[in-house]
Short mmCIF file of C-alpha atoms and ligand atoms in Angstrom, two decimals:
data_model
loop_
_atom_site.label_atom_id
_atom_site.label_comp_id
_atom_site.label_asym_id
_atom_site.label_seq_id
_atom_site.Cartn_x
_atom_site.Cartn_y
_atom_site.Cartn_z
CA UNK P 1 55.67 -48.88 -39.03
CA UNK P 2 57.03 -48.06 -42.66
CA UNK P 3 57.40 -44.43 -43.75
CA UNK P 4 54.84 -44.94 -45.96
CA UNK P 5 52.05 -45.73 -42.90
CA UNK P 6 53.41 -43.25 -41.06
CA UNK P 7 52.34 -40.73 -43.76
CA UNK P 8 49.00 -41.98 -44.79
CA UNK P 9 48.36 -42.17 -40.85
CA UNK P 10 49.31 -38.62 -40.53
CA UNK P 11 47.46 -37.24 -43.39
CA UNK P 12 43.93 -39.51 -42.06
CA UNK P 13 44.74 -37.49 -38.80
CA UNK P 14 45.32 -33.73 -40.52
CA UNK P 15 42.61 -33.92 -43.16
CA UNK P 16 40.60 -33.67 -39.91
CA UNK P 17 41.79 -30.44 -38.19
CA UNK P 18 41.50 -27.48 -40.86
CA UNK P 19 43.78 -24.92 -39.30
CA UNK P 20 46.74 -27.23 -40.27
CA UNK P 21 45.57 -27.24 -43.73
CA UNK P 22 46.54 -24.95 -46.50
CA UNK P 23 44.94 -25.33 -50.17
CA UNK P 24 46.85 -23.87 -52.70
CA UNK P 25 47.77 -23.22 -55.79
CA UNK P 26 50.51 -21.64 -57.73
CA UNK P 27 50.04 -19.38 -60.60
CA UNK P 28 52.49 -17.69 -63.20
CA UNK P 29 52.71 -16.55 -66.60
CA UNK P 30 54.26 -19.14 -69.18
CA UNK P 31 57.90 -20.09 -68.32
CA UNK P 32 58.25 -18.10 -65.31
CA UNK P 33 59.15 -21.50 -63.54
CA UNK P 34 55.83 -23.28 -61.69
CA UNK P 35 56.31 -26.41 -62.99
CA UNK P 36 59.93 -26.54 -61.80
CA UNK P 37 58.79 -25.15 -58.70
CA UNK P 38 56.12 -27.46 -57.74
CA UNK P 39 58.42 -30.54 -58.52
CA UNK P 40 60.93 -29.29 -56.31
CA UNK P 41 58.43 -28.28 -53.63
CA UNK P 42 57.15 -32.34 -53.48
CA UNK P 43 60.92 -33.30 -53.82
CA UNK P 44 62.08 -31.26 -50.75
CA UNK P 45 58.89 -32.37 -48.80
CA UNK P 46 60.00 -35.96 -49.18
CA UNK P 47 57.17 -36.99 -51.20
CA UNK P 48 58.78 -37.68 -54.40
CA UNK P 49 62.55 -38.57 -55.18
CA UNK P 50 65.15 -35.53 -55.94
CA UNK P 51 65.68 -37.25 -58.80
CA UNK P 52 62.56 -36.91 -60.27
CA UNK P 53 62.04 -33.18 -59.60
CA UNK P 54 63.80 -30.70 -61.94
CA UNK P 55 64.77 -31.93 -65.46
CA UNK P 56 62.37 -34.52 -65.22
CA UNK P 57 58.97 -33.01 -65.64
CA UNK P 58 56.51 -34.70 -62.53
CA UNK P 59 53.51 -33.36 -63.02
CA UNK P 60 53.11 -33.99 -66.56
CA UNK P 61 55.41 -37.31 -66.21
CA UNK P 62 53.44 -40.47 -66.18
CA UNK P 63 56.26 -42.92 -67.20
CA UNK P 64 56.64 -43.12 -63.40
CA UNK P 65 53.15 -44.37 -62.86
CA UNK P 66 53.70 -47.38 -65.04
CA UNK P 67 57.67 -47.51 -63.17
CA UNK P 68 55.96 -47.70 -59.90
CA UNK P 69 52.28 -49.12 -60.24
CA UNK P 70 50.59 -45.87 -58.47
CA UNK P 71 48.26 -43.24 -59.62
CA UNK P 72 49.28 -39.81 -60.95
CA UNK P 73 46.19 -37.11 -60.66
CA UNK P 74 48.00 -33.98 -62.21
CA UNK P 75 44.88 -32.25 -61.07
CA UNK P 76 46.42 -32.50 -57.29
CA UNK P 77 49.26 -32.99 -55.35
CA UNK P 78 49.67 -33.11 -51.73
CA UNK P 79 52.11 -32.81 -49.27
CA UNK P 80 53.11 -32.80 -45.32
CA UNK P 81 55.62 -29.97 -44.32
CA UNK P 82 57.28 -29.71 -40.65
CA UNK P 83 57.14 -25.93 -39.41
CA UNK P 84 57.91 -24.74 -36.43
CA UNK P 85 57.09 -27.93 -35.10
CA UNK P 86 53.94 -28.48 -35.83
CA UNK P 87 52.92 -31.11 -39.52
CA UNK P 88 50.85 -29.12 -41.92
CA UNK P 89 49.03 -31.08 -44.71
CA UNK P 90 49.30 -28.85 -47.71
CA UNK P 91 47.49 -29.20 -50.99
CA UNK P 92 48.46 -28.15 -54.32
CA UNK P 93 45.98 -27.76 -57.14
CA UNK P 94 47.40 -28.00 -60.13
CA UNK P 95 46.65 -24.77 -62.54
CA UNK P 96 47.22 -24.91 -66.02
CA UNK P 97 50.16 -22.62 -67.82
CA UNK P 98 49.22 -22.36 -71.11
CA UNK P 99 47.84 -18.89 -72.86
CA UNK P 100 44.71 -20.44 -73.62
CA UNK P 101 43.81 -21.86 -70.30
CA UNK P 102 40.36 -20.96 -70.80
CA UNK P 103 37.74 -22.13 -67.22
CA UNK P 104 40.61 -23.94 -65.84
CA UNK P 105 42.55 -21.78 -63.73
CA UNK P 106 39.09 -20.75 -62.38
CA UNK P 107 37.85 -23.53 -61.33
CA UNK P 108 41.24 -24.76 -59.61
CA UNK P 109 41.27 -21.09 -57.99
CA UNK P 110 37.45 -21.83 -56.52
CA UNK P 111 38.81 -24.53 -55.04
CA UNK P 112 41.94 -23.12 -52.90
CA UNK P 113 42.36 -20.52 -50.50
CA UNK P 114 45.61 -18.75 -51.32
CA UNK P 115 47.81 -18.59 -54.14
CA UNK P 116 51.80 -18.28 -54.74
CA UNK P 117 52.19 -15.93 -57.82
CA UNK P 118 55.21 -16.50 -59.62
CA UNK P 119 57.08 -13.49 -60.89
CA UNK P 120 60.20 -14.25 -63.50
CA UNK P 121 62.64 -11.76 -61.89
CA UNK P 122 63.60 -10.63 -65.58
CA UNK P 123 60.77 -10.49 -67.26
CA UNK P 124 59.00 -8.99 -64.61
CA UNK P 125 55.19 -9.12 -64.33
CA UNK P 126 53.93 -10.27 -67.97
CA UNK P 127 50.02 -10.26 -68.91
CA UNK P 128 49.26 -13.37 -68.11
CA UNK P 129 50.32 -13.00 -64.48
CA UNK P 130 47.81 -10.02 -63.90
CA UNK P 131 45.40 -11.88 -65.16
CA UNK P 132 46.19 -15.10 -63.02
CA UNK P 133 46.39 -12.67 -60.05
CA UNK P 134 43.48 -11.10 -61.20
CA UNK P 135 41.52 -14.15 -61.13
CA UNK P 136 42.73 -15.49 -57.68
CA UNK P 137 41.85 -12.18 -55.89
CA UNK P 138 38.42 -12.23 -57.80
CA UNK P 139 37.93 -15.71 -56.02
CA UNK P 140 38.75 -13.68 -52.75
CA UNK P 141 42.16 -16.14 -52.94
CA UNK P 142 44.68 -14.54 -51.42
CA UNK P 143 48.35 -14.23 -52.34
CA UNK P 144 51.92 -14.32 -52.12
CA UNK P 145 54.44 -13.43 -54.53
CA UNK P 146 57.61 -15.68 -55.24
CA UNK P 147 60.08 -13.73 -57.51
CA UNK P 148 62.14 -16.39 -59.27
CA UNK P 149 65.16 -16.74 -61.69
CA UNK P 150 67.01 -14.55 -59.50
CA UNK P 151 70.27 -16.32 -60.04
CA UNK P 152 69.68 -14.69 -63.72
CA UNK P 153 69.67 -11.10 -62.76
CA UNK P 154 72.93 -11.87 -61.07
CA UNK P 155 74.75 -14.16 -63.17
CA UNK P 156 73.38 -12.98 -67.24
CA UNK P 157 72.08 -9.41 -66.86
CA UNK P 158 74.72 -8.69 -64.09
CA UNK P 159 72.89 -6.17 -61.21
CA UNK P 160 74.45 -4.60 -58.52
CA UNK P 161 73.06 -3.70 -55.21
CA UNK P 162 70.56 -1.04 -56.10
CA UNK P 163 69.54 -2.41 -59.18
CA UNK P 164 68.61 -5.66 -57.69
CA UNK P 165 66.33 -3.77 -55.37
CA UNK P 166 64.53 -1.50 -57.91
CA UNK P 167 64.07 -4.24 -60.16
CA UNK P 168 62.52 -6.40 -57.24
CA UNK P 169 60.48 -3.15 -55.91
CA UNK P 170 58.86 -2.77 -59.08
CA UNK P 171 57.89 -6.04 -59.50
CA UNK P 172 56.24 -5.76 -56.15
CA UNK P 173 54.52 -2.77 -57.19
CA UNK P 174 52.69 -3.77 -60.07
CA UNK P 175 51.19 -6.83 -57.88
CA UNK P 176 50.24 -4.72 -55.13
CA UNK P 177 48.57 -2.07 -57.48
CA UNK P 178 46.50 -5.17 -58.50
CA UNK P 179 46.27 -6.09 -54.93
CA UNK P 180 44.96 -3.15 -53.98
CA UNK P 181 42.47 -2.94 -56.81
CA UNK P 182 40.79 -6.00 -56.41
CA UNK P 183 41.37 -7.66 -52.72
CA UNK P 184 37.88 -7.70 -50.79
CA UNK P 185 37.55 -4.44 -48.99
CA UNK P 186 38.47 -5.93 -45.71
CA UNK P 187 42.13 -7.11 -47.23
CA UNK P 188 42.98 -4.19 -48.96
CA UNK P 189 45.62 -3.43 -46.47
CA UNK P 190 46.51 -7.11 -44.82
CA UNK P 191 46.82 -8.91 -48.49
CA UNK P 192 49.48 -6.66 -49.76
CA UNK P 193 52.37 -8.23 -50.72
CA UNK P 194 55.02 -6.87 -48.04
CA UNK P 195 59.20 -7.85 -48.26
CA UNK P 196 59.41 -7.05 -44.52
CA UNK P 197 56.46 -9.53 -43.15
CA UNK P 198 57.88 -12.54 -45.04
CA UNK P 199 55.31 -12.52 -47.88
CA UNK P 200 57.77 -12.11 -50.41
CA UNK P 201 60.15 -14.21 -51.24
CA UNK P 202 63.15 -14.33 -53.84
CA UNK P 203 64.79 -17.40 -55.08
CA UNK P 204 65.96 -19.60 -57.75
CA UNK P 205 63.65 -22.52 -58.76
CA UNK P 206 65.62 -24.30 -60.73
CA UNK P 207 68.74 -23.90 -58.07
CA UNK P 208 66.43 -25.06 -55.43
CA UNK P 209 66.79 -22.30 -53.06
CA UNK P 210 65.19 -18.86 -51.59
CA UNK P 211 65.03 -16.40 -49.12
CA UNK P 212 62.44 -14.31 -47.70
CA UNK P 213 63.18 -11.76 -44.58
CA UNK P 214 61.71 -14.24 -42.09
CA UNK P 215 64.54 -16.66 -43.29
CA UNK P 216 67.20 -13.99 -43.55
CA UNK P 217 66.88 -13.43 -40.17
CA UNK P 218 66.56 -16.74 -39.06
CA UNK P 219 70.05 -17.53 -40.81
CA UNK P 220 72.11 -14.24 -41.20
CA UNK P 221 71.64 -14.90 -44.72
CA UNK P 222 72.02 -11.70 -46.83
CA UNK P 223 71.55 -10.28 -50.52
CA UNK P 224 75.01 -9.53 -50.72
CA UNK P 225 76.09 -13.37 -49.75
CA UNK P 226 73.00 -14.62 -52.51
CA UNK P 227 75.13 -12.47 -54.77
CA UNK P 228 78.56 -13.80 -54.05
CA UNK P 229 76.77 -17.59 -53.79
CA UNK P 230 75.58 -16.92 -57.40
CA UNK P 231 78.53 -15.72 -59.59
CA UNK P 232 81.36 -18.02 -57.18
CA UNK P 233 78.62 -20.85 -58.44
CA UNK P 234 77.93 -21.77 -54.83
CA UNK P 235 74.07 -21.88 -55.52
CA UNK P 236 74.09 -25.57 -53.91
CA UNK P 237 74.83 -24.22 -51.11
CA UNK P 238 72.04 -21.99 -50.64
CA UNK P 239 70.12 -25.00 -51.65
CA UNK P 240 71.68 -26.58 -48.26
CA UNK P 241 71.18 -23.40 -45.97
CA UNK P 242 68.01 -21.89 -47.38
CA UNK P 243 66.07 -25.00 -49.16
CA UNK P 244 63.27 -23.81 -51.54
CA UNK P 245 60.91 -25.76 -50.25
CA UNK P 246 61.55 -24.41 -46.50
CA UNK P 247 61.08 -20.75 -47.24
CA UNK P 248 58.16 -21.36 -49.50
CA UNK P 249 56.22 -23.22 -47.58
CA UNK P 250 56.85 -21.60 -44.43
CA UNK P 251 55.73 -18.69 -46.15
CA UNK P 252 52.70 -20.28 -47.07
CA UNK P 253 51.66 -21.50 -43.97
CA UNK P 254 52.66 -18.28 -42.24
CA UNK P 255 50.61 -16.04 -45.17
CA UNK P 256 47.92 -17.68 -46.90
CA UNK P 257 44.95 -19.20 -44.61
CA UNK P 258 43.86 -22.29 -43.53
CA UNK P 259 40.46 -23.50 -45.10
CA UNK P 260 38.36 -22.78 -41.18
CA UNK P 261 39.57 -18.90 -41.95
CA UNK P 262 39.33 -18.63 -45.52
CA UNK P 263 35.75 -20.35 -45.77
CA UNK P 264 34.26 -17.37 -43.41
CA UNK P 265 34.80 -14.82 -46.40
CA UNK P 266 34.62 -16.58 -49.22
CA UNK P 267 31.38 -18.49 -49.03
CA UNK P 268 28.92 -15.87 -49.08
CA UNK P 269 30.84 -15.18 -52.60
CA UNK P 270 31.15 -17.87 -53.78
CA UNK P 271 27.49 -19.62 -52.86
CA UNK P 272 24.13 -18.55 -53.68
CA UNK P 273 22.44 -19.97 -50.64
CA UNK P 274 21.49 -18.61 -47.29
CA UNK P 275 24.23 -17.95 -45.21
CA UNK P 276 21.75 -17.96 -42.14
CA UNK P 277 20.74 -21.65 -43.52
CA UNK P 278 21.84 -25.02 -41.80
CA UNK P 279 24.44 -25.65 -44.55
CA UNK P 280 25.52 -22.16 -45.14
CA UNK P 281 26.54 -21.77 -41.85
CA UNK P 282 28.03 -25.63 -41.91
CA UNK P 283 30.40 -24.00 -45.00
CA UNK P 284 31.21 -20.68 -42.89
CA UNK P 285 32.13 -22.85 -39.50
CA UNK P 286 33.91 -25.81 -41.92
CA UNK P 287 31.63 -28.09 -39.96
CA UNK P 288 32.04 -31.85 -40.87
CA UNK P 289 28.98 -32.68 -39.69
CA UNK P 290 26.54 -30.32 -41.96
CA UNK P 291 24.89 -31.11 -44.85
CA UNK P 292 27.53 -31.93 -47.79
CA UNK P 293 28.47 -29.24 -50.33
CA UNK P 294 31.30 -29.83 -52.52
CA UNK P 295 32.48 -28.12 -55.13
CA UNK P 296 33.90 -30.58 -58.16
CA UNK P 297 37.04 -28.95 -60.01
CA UNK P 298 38.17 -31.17 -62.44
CA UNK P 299 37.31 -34.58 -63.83
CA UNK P 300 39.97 -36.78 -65.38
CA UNK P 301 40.07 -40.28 -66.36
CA UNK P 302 41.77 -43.17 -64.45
CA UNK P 303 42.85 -46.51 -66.41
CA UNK P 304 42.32 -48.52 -63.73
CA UNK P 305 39.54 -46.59 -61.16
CA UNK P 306 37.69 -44.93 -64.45
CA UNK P 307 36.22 -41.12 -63.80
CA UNK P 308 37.71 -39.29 -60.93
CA UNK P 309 36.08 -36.35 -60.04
CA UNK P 310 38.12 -33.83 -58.26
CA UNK P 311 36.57 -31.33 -55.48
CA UNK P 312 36.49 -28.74 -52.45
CA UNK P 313 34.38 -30.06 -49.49
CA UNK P 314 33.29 -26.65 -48.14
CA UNK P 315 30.48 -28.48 -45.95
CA UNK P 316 29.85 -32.09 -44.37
CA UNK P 317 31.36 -35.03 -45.01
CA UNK P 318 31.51 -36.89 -48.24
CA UNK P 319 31.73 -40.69 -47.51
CA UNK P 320 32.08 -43.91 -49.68
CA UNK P 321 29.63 -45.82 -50.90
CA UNK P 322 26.74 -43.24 -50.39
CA UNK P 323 24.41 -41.87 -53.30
CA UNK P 324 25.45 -38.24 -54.28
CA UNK P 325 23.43 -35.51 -55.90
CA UNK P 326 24.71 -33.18 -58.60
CA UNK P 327 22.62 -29.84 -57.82
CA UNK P 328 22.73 -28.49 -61.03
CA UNK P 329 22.37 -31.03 -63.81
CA UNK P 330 20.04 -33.47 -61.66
CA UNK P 331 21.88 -36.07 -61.73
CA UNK P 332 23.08 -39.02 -59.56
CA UNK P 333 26.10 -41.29 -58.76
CA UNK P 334 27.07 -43.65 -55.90
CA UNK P 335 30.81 -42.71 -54.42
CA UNK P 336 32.71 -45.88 -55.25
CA UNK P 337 35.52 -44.65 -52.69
CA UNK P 338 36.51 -41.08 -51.50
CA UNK P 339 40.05 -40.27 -50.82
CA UNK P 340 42.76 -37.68 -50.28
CA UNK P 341 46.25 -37.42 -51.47
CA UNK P 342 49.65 -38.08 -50.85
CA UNK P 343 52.25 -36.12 -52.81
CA UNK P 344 50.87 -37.38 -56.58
CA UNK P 345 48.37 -40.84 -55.33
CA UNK P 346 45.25 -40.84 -54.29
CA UNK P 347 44.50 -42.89 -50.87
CA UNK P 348 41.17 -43.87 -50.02
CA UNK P 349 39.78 -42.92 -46.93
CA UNK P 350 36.29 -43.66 -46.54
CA UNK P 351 35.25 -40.11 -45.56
CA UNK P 352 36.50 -37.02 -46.41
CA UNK P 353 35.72 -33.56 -44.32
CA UNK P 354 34.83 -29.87 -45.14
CA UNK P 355 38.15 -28.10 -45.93
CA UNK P 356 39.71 -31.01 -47.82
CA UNK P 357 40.39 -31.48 -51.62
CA UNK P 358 38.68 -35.08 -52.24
CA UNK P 359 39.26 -37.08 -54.89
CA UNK P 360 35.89 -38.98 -55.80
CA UNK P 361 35.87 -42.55 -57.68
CA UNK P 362 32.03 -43.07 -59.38
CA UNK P 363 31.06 -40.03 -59.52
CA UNK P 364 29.79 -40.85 -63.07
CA UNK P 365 29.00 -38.38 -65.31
CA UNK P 366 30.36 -35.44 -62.96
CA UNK P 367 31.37 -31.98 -64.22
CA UNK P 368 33.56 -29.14 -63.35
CA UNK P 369 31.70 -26.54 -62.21
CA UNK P 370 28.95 -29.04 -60.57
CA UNK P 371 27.74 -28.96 -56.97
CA UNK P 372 27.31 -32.08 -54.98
CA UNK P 373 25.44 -33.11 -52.20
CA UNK P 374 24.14 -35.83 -50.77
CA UNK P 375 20.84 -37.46 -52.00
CA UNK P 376 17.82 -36.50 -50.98
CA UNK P 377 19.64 -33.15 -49.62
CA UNK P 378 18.77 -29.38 -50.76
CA UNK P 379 20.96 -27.49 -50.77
CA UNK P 380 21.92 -23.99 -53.87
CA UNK P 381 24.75 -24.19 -55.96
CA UNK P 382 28.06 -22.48 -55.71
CA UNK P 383 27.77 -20.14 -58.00
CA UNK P 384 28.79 -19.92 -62.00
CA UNK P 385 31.76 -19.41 -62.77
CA UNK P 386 33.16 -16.33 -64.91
CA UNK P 387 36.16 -16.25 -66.84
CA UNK P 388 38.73 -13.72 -66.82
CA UNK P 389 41.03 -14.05 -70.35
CA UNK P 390 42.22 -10.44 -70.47
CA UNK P 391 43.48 -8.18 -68.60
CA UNK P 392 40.97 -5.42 -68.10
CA UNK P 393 43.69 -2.70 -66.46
CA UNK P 394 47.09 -2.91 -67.79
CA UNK P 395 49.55 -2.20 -64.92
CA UNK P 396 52.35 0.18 -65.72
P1 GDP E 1 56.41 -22.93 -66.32
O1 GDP E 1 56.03 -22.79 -67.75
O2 GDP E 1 56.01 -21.73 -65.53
O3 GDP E 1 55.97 -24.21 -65.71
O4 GDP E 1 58.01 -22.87 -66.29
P2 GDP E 1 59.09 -24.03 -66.11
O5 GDP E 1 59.15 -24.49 -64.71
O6 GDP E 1 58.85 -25.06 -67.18
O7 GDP E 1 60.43 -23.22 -66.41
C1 GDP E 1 60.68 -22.64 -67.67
C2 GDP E 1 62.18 -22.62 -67.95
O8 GDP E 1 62.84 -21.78 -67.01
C3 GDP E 1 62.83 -24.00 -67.80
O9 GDP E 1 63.82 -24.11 -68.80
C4 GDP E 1 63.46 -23.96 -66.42
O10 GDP E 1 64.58 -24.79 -66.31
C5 GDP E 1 63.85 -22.48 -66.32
N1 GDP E 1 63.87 -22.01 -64.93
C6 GDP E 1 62.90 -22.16 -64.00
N2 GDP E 1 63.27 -21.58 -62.84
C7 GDP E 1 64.51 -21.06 -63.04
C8 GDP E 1 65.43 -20.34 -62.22
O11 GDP E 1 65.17 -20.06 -61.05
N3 GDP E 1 66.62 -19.98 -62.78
C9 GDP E 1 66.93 -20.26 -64.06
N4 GDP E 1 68.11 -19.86 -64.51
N5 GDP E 1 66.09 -20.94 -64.86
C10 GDP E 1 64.89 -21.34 -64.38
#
């Protein structure tokens, strides 16, 4: 069997058991480094060349879908991560970085259930990453912070020992202030971002590696050898020992929750309907087999499949070839095919289950924002969403 059918296989069998799924996204203020973390996330998982990641831009690089004939959906990427023995199938919504993002960064947050923040360890925590945080934990998303560029504090502003730490501790601060402020009452306490549970992690994005306590342990690894590593220019090595995509998602499938946890608290926020209902409590038990509710994210255009209509299934199933109902504007479609992904392509695969990201072909005349459900079905909408675009509490 080819690597290749060995993935899809394994994906068919994981899109299927929701603990082993994580929905994601990552978040940062402009230039703090998630694009050339993402790219080296999917590189390190295997699911697209080394080559590609890093100076070549992937998720805005479509040369490589006319080089190889497949289907690039910037609005998702997927990928299958080995830890601690056991496959996870981890999806990665892709969030827009730009000042004006507008509904976007919403939307993509209503459909995942945890979020890495990205924190540029020299600039620190900037306005757009409150309000990116802000907007996950307003979503009940909950996350993890990834304090990046590292190798710059070392190698350009030069920090010792202590300095490294304060800088780091008051990075941490300012999230968990935010944290604190906004996590559902219930998290308050469990959501903070914490150095010495693993949920913070400190790396180098562009050098490909970082290190979180979990992994210090694990390797003997210390700050004072990520110093030395830096300034001898030995950062490839870390790449070797401590491999970015390792840490991070370890650290995401260690921290953030799998869509069978998640979907118990953040339904009754995010839905309008009765929670005592057939299909509210098919969204809070992730139940395949309850009436469909999905939630549609993003819409792009395909040259070759036409409008593909991107979505979370909280509830049911969503098959292919079966007549769909949009809740809110009335409207209906027939799913040409339903599918999943595989680190940047879609595969089809007849059915897709609550928990999953699904990629929809027909869905004509879909929106973001729109409900879905299958024809003839009832069921209320998720519910509008609001836009954050400023900061409403500046943290010190
Ligand atoms: P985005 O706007 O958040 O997607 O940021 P990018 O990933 O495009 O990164 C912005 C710039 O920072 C690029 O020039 C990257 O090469 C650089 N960069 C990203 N991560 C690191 C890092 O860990 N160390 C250093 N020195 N540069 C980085």
């Amino acid at each position: 069997m080819s690597r290749r059918t060995k993935m899809i296989n394994k994906i068919k069998e994981l899109m299927y058991q929701p603990k082993y799924i994580r929905n994601i996204g990552i978040v940062a203020h402009i230039d703090h480094g998630k694009t050339t973390l993402s790219d080296n996330l999917l590189a390190g998982a295997g699911m697209i060349s080394s080559e590609l990641a890093g100076d070549q831009r992937f998720l805005d690089f479509d040369e490589q879908e006319q080089a190889r004939g497949i289907t690039i959906d910037a609005a998702n990427v997927s990928m299958v991560h080995k830890y601690k023995d056991e496959d996870y199938l981890i999806n990665l919504i892709d969030t827009p970085g730009h000042v004006d993002f507008g509904g976007d960064v919403t939307r993509a947050m209503r459909a995942v259930d945890g979020a890495v923040v990205v924190v540029c360890a020299v600039e620190g925590i900037m306005p757009q990453t409150e309000t990116v945080l802000r907007q996950a934990l307003k979503e009940n998303v909950r996350p993890v912070l990834f304090i990046n560029k590292v190798d710059r504090l070392i190698n350009e502003l030069k920090l010792e020992g202590d300095e490294l730490q304060n800088r780091f501790l008051k990075i941490i601060a300012s999230a968990n202030k935010l944290i604190k402020n906004m996590a559902p009452e219930e998290f308050k306490k469990e959501w903070l971002a914490r150095v010495e549970d693993g949920s913070v992690a400190f790396g180098s994005a562009y050098h490909n590696w970082a290190i979180n306590v979990p992994m210090m342990q694990k390797t003997g690894i210390t700050f004072n050898d990520i110093r030395e590593a830096c300034r001898d220019d030995k950062q490839k090595d870390l790449a070797d020992q401590v491999p970015i995509h390792d840490v991070l998602l370890g650290m995401v499938v260690d921290h953030l929750p799998s869509p069978d946890v998640s979907q118990r608290y953040r339904v009754p926020s995010i839905w309008n309907g009765d929670i005592e209902s057939v299909e509210g409590q098919g969204m809070i038990n992730t139940d395949p087999d309850s009436p469909l509710a999905v939630m549609i994210t993003n819409v792009s255009i395909d040259k070759h499949a036409g409008e593909i209509a991107t979505g979370r299934v909280y509830g049911g199933t969503i098959e292919k070839g079966t007549e769909i109902f949009f809740v809110g504007s009335h409207g209906k479609a027939r799913t040409q095919q339903v599918g999943v992904y595989m680190g940047p392509e879609r595969i089809n695969t007849d059915k897709v289950p609550a928990g999953n990201i699904v990629a929809i072909t027909g869905a004509r005349n879909a929106m973001a924002g729109e409900t879905v459900t299958n024809y003839g079905t009832k069921i209320a909408p998720f519910e509008g969403i609001e836009h954050i675009s400023e900061p409403v509490v500046t943290v010190a």
